[in-house]
XYZ file of C-alpha atoms in Angstrom:
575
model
C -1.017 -46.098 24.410
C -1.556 -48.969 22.815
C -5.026 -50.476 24.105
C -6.792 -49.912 21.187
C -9.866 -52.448 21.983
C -10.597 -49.533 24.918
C -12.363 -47.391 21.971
C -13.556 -44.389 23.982
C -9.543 -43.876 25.324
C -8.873 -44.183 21.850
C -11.699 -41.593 20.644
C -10.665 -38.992 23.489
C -6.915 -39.354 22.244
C -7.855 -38.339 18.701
C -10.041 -35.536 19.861
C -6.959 -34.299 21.777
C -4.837 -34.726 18.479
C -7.344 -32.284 17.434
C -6.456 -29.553 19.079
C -3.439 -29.210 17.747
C -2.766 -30.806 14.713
C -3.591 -27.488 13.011
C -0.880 -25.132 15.306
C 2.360 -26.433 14.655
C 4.822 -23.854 14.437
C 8.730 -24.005 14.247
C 9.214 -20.626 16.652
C 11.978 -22.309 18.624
C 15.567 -23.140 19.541
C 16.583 -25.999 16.838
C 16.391 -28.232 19.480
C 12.649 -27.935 20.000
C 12.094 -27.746 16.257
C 13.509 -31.366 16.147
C 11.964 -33.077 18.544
C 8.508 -31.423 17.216
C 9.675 -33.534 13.960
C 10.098 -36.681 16.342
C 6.874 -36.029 18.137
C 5.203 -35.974 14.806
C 6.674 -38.678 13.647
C 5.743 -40.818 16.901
C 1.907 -39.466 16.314
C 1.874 -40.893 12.802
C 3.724 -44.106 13.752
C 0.764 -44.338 16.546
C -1.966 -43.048 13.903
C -0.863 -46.388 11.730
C -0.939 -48.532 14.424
C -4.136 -47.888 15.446
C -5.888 -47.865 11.683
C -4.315 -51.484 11.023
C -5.825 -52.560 14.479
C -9.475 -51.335 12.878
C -8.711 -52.413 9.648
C -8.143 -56.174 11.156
C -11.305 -55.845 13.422
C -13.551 -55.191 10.133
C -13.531 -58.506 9.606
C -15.764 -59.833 12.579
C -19.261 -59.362 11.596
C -20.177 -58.707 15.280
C -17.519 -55.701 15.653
C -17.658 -54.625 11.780
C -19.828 -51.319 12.824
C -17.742 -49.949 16.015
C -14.511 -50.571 13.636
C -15.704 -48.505 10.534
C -16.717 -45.845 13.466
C -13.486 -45.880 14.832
C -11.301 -46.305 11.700
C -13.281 -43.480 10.473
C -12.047 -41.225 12.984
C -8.038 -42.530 12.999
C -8.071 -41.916 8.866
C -9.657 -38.228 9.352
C -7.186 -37.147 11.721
C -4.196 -39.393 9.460
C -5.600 -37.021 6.695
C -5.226 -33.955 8.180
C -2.060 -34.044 9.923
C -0.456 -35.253 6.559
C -2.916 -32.564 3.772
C -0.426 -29.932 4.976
C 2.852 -30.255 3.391
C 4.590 -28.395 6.070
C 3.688 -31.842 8.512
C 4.835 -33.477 5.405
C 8.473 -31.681 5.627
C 8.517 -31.880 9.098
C 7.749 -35.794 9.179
C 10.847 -35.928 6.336
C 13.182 -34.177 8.528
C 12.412 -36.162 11.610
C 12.787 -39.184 9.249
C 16.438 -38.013 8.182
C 17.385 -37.514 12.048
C 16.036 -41.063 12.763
C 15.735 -43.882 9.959
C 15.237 -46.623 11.844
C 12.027 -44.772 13.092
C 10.808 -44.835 9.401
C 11.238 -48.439 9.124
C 8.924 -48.801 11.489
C 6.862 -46.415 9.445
C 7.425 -48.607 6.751
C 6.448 -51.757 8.484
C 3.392 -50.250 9.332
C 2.323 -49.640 5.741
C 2.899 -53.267 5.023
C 0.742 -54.306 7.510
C -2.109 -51.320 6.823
C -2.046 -52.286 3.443
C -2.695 -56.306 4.032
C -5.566 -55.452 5.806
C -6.972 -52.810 3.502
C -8.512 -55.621 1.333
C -10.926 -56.491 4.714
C -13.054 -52.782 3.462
C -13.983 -53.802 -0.158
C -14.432 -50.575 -2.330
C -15.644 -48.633 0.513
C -15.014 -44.502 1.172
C -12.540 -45.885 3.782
C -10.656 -47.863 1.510
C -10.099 -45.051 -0.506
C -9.084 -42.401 2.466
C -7.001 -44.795 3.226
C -4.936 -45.398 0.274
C -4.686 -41.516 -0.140
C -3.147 -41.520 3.446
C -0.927 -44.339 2.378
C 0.317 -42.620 -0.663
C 1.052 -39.267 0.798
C 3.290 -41.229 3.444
C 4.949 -42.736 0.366
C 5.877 -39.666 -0.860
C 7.813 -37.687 2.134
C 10.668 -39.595 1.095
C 10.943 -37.926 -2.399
C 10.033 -34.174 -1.420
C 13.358 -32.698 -2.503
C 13.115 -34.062 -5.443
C 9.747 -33.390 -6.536
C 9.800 -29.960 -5.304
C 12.531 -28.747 -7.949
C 10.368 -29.263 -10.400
C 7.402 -27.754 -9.523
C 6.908 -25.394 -12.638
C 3.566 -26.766 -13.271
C 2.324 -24.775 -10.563
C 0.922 -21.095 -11.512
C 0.226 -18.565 -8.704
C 3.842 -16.987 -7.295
C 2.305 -15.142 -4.093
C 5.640 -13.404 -3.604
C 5.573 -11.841 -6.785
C 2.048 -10.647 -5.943
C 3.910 -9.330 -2.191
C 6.515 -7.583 -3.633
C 4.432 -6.188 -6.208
C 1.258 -5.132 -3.633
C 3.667 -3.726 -1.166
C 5.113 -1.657 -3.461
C 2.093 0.224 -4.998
C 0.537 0.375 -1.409
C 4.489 1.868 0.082
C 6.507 3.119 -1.951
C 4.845 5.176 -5.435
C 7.953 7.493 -5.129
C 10.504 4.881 -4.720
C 13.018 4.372 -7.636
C 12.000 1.456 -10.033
C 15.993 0.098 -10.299
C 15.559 -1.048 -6.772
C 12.132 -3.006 -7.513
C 13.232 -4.504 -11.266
C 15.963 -6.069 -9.316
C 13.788 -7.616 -6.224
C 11.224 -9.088 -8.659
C 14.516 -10.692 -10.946
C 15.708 -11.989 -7.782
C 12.729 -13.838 -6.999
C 12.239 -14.643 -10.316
C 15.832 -16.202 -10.327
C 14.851 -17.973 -6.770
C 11.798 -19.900 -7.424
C 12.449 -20.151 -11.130
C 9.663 -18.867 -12.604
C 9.135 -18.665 -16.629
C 8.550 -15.566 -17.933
C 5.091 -15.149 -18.726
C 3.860 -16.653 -15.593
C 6.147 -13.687 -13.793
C 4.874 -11.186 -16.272
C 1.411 -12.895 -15.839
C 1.793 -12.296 -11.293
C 2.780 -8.909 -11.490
C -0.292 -7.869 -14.038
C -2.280 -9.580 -11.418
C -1.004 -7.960 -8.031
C -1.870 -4.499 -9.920
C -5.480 -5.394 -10.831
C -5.955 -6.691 -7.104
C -5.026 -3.215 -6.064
C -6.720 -1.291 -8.367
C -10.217 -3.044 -7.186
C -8.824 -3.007 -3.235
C -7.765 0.202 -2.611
C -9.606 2.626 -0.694
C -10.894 5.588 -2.669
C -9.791 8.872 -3.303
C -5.999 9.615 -2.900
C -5.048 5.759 -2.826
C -7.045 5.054 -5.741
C -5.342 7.646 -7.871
C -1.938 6.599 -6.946
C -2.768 2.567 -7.641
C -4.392 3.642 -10.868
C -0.894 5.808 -11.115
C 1.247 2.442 -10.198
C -0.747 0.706 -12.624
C -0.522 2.798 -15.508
C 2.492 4.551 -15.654
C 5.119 2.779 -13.297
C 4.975 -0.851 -14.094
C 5.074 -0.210 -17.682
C 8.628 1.474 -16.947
C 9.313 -1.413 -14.919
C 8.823 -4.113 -17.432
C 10.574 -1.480 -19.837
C 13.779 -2.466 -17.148
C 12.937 -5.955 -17.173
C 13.612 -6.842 -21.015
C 16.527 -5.464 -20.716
C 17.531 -8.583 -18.531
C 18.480 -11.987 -20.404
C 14.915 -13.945 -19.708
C 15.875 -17.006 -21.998
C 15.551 -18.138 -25.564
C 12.268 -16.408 -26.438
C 12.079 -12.421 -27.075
C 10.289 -10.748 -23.945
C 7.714 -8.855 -26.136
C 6.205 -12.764 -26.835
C 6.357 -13.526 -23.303
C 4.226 -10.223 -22.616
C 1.688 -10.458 -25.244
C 1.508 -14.921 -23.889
C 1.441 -12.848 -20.178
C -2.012 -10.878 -21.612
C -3.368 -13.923 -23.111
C -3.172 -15.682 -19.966
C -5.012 -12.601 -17.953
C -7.746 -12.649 -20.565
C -8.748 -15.608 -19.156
C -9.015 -14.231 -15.632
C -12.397 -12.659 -16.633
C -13.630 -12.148 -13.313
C -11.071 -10.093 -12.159
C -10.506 -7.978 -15.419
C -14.964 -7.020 -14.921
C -14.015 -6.527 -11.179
C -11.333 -4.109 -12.183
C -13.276 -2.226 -15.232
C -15.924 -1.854 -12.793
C -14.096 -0.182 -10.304
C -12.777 1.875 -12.792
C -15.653 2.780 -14.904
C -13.835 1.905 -17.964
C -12.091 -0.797 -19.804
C -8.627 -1.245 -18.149
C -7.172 -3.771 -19.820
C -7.942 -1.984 -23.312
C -5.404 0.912 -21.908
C -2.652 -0.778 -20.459
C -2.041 -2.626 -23.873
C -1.996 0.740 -25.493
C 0.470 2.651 -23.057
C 2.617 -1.488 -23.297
C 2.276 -1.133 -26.877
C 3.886 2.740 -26.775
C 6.445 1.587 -24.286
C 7.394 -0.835 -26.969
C 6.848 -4.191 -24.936
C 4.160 -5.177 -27.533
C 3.446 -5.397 -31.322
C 0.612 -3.184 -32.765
C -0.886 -6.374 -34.243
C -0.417 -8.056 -31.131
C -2.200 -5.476 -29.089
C -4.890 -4.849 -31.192
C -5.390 -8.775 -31.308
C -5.790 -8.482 -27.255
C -8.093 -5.622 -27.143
C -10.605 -7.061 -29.605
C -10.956 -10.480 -28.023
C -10.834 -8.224 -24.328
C -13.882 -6.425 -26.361
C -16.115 -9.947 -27.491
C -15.604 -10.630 -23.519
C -17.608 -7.632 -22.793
C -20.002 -7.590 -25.259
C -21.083 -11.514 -23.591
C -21.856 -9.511 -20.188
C -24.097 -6.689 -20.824
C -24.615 -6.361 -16.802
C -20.858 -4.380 -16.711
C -22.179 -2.422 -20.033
C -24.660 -1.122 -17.620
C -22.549 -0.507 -15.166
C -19.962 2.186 -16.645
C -20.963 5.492 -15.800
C -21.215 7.970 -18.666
C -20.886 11.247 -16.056
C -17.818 9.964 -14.012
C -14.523 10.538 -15.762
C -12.360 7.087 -15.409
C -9.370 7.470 -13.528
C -6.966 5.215 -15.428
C -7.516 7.847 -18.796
C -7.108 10.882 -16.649
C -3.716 9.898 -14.959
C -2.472 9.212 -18.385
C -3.104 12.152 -19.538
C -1.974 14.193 -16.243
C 1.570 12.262 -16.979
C 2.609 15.156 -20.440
C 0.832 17.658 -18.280
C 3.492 17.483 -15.240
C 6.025 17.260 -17.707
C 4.391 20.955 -19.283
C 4.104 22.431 -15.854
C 7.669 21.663 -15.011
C 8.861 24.090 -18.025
C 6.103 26.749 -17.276
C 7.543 26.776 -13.966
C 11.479 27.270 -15.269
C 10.289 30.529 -17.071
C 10.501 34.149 -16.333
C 7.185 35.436 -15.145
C 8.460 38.337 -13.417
C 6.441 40.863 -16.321
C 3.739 39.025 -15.790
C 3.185 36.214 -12.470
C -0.532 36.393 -13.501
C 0.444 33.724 -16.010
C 1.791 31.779 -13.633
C -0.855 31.938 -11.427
C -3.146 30.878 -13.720
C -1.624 27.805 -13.970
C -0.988 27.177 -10.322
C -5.122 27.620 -9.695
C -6.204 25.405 -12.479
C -4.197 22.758 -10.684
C -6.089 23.269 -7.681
C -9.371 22.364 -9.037
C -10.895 19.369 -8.805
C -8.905 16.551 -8.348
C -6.670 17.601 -11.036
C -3.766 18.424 -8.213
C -3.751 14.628 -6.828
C -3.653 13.217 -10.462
C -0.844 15.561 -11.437
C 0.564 14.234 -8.263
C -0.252 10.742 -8.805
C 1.451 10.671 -11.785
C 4.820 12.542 -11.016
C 4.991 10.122 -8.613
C 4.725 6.840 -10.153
C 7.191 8.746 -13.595
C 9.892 9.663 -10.653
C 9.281 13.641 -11.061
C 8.207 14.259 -7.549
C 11.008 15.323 -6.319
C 11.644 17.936 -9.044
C 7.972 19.531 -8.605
C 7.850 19.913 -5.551
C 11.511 21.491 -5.348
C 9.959 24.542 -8.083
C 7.806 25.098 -5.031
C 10.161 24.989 -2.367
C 12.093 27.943 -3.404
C 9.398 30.009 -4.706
C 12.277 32.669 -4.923
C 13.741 31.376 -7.696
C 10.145 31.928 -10.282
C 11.384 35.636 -10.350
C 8.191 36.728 -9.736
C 8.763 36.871 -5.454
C 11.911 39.086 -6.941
C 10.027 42.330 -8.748
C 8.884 44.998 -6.140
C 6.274 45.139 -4.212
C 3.243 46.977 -5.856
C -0.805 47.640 -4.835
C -1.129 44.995 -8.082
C 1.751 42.563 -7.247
C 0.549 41.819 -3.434
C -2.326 39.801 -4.029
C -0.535 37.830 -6.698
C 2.731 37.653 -4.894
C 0.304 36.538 -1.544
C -1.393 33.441 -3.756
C 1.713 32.200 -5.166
C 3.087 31.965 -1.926
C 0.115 30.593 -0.604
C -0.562 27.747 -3.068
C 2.834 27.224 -2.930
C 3.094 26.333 0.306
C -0.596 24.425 0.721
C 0.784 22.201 -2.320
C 3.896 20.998 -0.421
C 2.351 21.046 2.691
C -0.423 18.282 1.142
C 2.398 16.268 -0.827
C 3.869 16.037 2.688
C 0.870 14.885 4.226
C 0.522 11.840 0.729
C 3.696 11.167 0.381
C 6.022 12.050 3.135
C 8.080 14.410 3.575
C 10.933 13.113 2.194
C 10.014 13.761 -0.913
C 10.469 17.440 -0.238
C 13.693 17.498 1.921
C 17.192 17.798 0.033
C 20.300 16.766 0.702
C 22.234 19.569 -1.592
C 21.054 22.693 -0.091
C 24.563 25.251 0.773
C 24.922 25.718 4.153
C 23.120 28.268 6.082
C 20.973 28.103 3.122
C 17.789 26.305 3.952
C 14.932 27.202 2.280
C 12.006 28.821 4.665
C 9.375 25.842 3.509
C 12.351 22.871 4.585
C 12.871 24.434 7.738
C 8.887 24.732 9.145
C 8.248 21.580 7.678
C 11.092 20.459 10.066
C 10.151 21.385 12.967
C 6.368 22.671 12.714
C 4.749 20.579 10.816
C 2.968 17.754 12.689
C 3.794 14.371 11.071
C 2.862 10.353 12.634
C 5.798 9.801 15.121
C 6.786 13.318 15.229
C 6.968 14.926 18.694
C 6.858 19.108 18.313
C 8.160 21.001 20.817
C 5.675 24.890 21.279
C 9.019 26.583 22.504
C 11.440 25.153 19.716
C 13.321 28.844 19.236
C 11.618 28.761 15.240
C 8.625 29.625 17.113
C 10.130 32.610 18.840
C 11.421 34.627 15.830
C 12.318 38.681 16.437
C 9.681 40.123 18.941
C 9.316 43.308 16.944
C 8.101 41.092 13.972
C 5.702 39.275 16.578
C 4.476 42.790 17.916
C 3.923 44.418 14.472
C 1.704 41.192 13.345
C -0.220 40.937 16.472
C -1.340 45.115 16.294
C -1.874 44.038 12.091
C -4.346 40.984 12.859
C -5.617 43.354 15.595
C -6.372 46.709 14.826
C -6.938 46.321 10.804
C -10.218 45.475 9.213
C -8.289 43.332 6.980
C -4.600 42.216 5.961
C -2.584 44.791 3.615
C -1.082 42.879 1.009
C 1.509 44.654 -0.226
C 4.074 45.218 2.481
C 4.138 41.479 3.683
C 6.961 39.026 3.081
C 5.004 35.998 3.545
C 7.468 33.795 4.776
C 8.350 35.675 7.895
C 5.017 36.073 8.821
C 4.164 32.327 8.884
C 7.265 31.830 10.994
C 6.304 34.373 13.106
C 2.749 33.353 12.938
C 2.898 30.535 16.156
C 4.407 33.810 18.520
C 1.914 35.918 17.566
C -0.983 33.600 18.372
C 0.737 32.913 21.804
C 0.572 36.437 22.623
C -3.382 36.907 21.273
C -4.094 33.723 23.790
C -2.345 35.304 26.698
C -4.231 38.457 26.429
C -7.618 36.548 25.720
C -6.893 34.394 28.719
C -6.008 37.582 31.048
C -9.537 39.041 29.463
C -7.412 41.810 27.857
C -9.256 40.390 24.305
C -13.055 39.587 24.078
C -14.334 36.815 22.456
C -15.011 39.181 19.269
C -11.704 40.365 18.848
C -11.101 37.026 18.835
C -13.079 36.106 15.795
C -12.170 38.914 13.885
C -8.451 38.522 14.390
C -9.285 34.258 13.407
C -10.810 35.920 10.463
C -7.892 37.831 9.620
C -5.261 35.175 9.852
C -7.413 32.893 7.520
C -9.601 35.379 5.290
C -6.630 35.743 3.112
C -3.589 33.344 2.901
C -4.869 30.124 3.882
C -1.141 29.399 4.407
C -0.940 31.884 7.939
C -3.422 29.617 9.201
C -2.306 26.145 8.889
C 1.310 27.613 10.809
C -0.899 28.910 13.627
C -3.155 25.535 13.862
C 0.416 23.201 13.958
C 1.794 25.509 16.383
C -1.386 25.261 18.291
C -1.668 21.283 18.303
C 1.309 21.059 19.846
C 0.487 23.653 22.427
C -2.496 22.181 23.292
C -0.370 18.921 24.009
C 1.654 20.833 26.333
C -1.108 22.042 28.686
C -3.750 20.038 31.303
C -7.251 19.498 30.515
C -8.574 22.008 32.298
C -6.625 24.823 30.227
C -6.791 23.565 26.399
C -10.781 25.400 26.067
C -9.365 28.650 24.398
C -6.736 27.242 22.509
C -8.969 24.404 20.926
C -11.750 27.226 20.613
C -9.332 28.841 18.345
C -8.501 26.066 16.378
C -11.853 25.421 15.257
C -12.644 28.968 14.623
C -9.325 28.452 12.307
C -9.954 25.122 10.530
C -13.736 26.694 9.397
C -13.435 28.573 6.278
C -14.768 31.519 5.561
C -17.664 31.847 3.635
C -17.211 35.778 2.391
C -17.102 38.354 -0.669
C -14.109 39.752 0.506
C -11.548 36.638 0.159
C -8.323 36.232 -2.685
C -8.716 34.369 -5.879
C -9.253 30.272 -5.674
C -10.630 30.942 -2.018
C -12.246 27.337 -2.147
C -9.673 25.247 -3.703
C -6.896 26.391 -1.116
């Protein structure tokens, strides 16, 4: 179109450029991708066109306002088709395919620029020549892009980084030192700036994460794991200057980011950056003088802003100084766990049940997680055979400890499952024919995203003379005997039992009271009895029509309520 003294066909073409100037995308065969560079080159070829044509008609004093108005409009859309540098590209690949387009490009300058003068020192003028200089530069991209190391934020850094303290706490750290060198490498970042990103990403994700579990397992990425990483990292040639200087430049540079460092203490209730320079300084990535240079001028920072001084909370115990302290403490439990209890497993339940309270379990967690111990704790628990305490014989004394060890046992893996998948658990070296009980019903009973359970898998249908001694047991007793049970065969046999119970409640052969007192029964003791019969349950309830599912769902509430009695094991609450 190239009326231009028709201004409102002109105006209504610009408001169409409008819709979608801002939705280019290059989702296509290469073809299309091309000719959306020619297209866009055509537009801007047009776009000239029509500002020299305005530019020319500022001279006449009678037209000199409907011009502005209209040259107005041509520079604003100009501007924003050219502000994003992917046009940009896209204009310099077009202009590769076709040069003698450009020329005309080129011509069109010329000409914009002759009658530029016409606007005096106006706003337009100035537009202008900003439109006129970014169309100068398309040509030289390439070349300015390789040296862009002026520029200071390296989002995939922060990607890498935020994906892998959200995904993957367990994961090996080899695998991650070498992704962050690679990018490194790629967009040839300097050192401190990388160092710099990565401190970053981990104070974003300490003050985004949701609370509770995720919280303790940032705090646990923070602290413990990315120390170890940049352990890995020095190890890798990083040029001319020793990595320790790059670090402690790194720290400097994140001083400066005050905002985020209050955000972060905030969230924290204590002054993070103060221990992450210690635990750097023990992992030997900084001098002592160096860190304790940091920390004081981190201090003077807070001392300006008395509104955080405020803010830290004298009763709440900061997260970041409990997980480094949980980090010996796994290491401790791991040996307590190697030793022979069997004169005495109250020891060893002693130190099972202080894990369970408060949140001391999820820190310990936390924090075997982000050192790469996982997968050893939880194996001590998976063969709760080999503490030879499950060995000595049974005895009126032994049965209640002998039921909570197995019990915590179980509840602990069964939770690490649930935070950190179950992969954790599995392993691939067990002999054959040898798995152990917890592997198997985590297998195949325990309800997991994406898992489908089948009710009538045969590890629900164990030896019926098991099943019939349990069901008269939860039955007919006032309350479980300890002493006799081998706990793992009842939880397998557990989802069999419960089957039978429904059948007879169901045929009215059961009230509603021997209901509750055998729901009592399966949960007023081992906790452990009743997670196997709820699993089971969810997936029976999948199996049957709306119109059937009251009882069983019935059930499963009276199951998932605890019990509030006298009469209940040791560290009732916790488990």
């Amino acid at each position: 179109f190239d009326d231009f003294s028709r201004d409102l066909c002109v105006q209504s073409l610009l408001e169409i450029m409008d819709m979608f100037c801002d939705r280019l995308s290059c989702h296509g065969k290469a073809e299309e991708c091309i000719s959306l560079c020619r297209a866009l080159l055509s537009a801007l070829t047009w776009l000239l066109r029509c500002a020299t044509f305005y530019a020319e008609k500022v001279k006449d004093p009678l037209e000199q306002a409907a011009a502005e108005n209209q040259l107005k409009m041509c520079l604003e859309r100009l501007e924003k088709v050219l502000s994003s540098t992917k046009n940009r590209a896209l204009i310099h690949i077009a202009k590769l395919e076709e040069t003698s387009s450009w020329s005309t490009v080129e011509q069109s300058l010329v000409k914009l620029g002759e009658n530029l003068n016409n606007l005096g020192s106006s706003p337009l003028r100035s537009q202008a020549d900003d439109c006129v200089s970014l169309i100068k530069s398309i040509p030289t991209m390439l070349s300015v892009h390789s040296e862009q190391l002026n520029k200071t934020g390296f989002p995939t850094v922060h990607a890498v980084v935020l994906l892998e303290g959200t995904m993957n706490l367990t994961g090996e750290t080899q695998p991650l030192v070498e992704q962050l060198m690679m990018v490194k490498r790629m967009q040839r970042i300097p050192s401190p700036l990388f160092v710099l990103e990565i401190w970053k990403a981990c104070f974003v994700g300490l003050i985004e994460c949701p609370e509770g579990t995720e919280e303790l397992k940032w705090t646990a990425f923070t602290f413990l794991k990315m120390p170890q990483v940049l352990v890995k990292l020095k190890k890798y040639p990083q040029g001319d200057k020793d990595f320790t200087e790059d670090v402690n430049c790194a720290f400097e540079f994140l001083l400066k980011l005050t905002p985020l460092l209050d955000k972060a203490d905030q969230r924290c209730n204590c002054n993070c950056m103060s221990l992450l320079l210690q635990e750097c300084s023990k992992q030997g990535l900084l001098s002592e003088a160096n860190m304790n240079n940091l920390i004081d001028k981190r201090a003077a920072d807070k001392e300006n802003s008395p509104s955080l001084k405020s803010a830290e909370n004298a009763n709440i115990q900061p997260n970041p100084g409990l997980i480094l302290r949980a980090e010996p403490t796994v290491t401790n439990i791991l040996k307590t766990m190697d030793a022979d209890h069997s004169k005495s497993p109250e020891g060893l339940l002693g130190v099972l049940g202080h894990m369970l309270s408060g949140k001391s379990l999820d820190l310990l967690l936390a924090a075997a997680a982000a050192t790469g111990k996982l997968k050893s704790f939880a194996r001590k628990f998976v063969k709760p055979e080999s503490p030879k305490v499950f060995i000595s014989p049974p005895s009126a004394k032994s049965g209640p400890v002998r039921a909570l060890l197995f019990d915590i046992s179980f509840l602990m893996l069964c939770h690490v499952a649930q935070t950190y998948g179950s992969e954790v658990i599995l392993s691939d070296s067990n002999p054959p024919g040898e798995v152990p009980f917890f592997e198997t019903w985590m297998l195949t009973c325990m309800p997991e995203e994406g898992k489908i359970l089948n009710p009538d898998h045969p590890c629900f249908r164990p030896d019926s003379t098991k099943v019939e001694s349990l069901v008269a047991l939860l039955n007919n007793s006032s309350e479980m005997k300890l002493v006799q049970m081998k706990w793992h065969e009842v939880c397998l046999s557990i989802s069999a039992a419960i089957l039978e119970i429904l059948n007879a409640w169901e045929n009215g052969v059961l009230s509603t009271e021997s209901i509750q007192k055998i729901t009592e029964n399966i949960k007023g003791k081992v906790c452990s009895m009743a997670v196997c019969a709820v699993a089971w349950l969810v997936a029976h309830v999948r199996m049957l029509g709306l119109d059937e599912r009251e009882k069983s769902l019935q059930m499963i509430r009276q199951l998932a309520t605890p019990l509030y009695g006298e009469n209940t094991l040791q560290f009732y609450n916790e488990r």
